[in-house]
Amino acid sequence: MTPQRRARIFAMRHGICGDATLGEKDWGCGRKLKVAEWWTVEHHPALENGGIDDDEFCFVICSLCKGKKDGDDHALAGHGRRAYTRHVVPS
C-alpha cells in the first residue's frame, strides 16, 4: 500500500479509529488519531477472509485496537479452513 493511498484512506475516514459503517462489527475505539500516533490501514472484511482491496472497504485502526481485529480475522479464517477440510477432504 502506497503512502499516498494510506493518506487518502486516513482522510476519507477523518482519522478516526475504526468504522462501524463497514459492517456489523467495529473493531476501532472511535477516537480521533493524533498526529504522531501509530496507525495502520485495515480491510473489512480482511483479505484473508475474502475482502476486497478497494478504498471504500478500508479503514484506519490504532495500535491498541489492531490486536483484537487481527485475532478475530485469524479465528474466522481458521474456522473456514477447518470447515473446508471437514467437508472436502475424505476421512
Short mmCIF file of C-alpha atoms in Angstrom, two decimals:
data_model
loop_
_atom_site.label_atom_id
_atom_site.label_comp_id
_atom_site.label_asym_id
_atom_site.label_seq_id
_atom_site.Cartn_x
_atom_site.Cartn_y
_atom_site.Cartn_z
CA MET A 1 0.00 0.00 0.00
CA THR A 2 1.49 3.30 -1.06
CA PRO A 3 1.88 6.22 1.35
CA GLN A 4 -0.46 8.24 -0.88
CA ARG A 5 -3.18 5.60 -0.63
CA ARG A 6 -2.75 5.38 3.16
CA ALA A 7 -3.12 9.16 3.41
CA ARG A 8 -6.21 9.11 1.15
CA ILE A 9 -7.89 6.44 3.32
CA PHE A 10 -6.92 8.30 6.51
CA ALA A 11 -8.52 11.49 5.15
CA MET A 12 -11.59 9.64 3.86
CA ARG A 13 -12.14 8.16 7.35
CA HIS A 14 -11.40 11.52 9.03
CA GLY A 15 -8.56 9.94 11.06
CA ILE A 16 -10.99 8.06 13.30
CA CYS A 17 -10.03 4.60 14.56
CA GLY A 18 -12.44 2.01 13.18
CA ASP A 19 -15.60 2.38 11.16
CA ALA A 20 -18.93 0.91 12.20
CA THR A 21 -20.44 1.65 8.77
CA LEU A 22 -18.37 -1.16 7.21
CA GLY A 23 -20.23 -3.98 8.90
CA GLU A 24 -21.89 -5.36 11.97
CA LYS A 25 -18.63 -5.34 13.96
CA ASP A 26 -16.46 -2.31 14.61
CA TRP A 27 -13.01 -3.09 15.97
CA GLY A 28 -11.99 0.53 16.47
CA CYS A 29 -12.20 2.64 19.57
CA GLY A 30 -13.77 5.53 17.63
CA ARG A 31 -11.34 8.19 18.75
CA LYS A 32 -9.56 10.71 16.55
CA LEU A 33 -5.96 9.61 15.99
CA LYS A 34 -3.21 12.04 16.95
CA VAL A 35 -0.56 13.32 14.56
CA ALA A 36 2.37 11.17 15.75
CA GLU A 37 0.29 8.15 16.78
CA TRP A 38 0.91 4.77 15.12
CA TRP A 39 -1.95 3.52 12.96
CA THR A 40 -2.47 1.17 10.06
CA VAL A 41 -4.99 0.57 7.32
CA GLU A 42 -7.21 -2.50 7.63
CA HIS A 43 -9.70 -4.12 5.26
CA HIS A 44 -13.25 -5.15 6.11
CA PRO A 45 -13.65 -7.99 5.69
CA ALA A 46 -9.98 -8.94 5.93
CA LEU A 47 -8.33 -10.00 2.69
CA GLU A 48 -7.71 -13.47 4.14
CA ASN A 49 -11.48 -13.77 4.60
CA GLY A 50 -12.43 -12.74 1.08
CA GLY A 51 -12.21 -8.96 1.47
CA ILE A 52 -11.84 -6.57 -1.45
CA ASP A 53 -8.83 -4.28 -1.83
CA ASP A 54 -10.77 -1.10 -2.59
CA ASP A 55 -10.52 2.11 -0.58
CA GLU A 56 -14.18 2.06 0.41
CA PHE A 57 -13.60 -1.27 2.22
CA CYS A 58 -10.62 0.08 4.18
CA PHE A 59 -10.40 1.96 7.46
CA VAL A 60 -7.71 3.11 9.87
CA ILE A 61 -7.08 1.47 13.22
CA CYS A 62 -4.79 2.32 16.13
CA SER A 63 -2.20 0.00 17.65
CA LEU A 64 -4.41 -0.71 20.68
CA CYS A 65 -7.31 -1.99 18.55
CA LYS A 66 -5.31 -3.85 15.89
CA GLY A 67 -4.65 -6.94 18.02
CA LYS A 68 -8.36 -7.62 18.58
CA LYS A 69 -9.16 -7.27 14.88
CA ASP A 70 -6.25 -9.50 13.86
CA GLY A 71 -7.31 -12.16 16.36
CA ASP A 72 -10.90 -12.11 15.12
CA ASP A 73 -9.77 -12.24 11.47
CA HIS A 74 -7.40 -15.17 12.03
CA ALA A 75 -10.01 -17.09 14.03
CA LEU A 76 -12.57 -16.66 11.26
CA ALA A 77 -10.06 -17.72 8.60
CA GLY A 78 -9.09 -20.80 10.66
CA HIS A 79 -12.74 -21.74 11.06
CA GLY A 80 -13.22 -21.51 7.30
CA ARG A 81 -10.18 -23.71 6.63
CA ARG A 82 -11.35 -26.33 9.15
CA ALA A 83 -14.86 -26.37 7.70
CA TYR A 84 -13.49 -26.76 4.17
CA THR A 85 -11.25 -29.64 5.27
CA ARG A 86 -14.10 -31.36 7.11
CA HIS A 87 -16.41 -31.23 4.08
CA VAL A 88 -13.98 -31.71 1.19
CA VAL A 89 -11.10 -33.88 2.35
CA PRO A 90 -12.05 -37.58 2.76
CA SER A 91 -11.54 -39.07 6.22
#
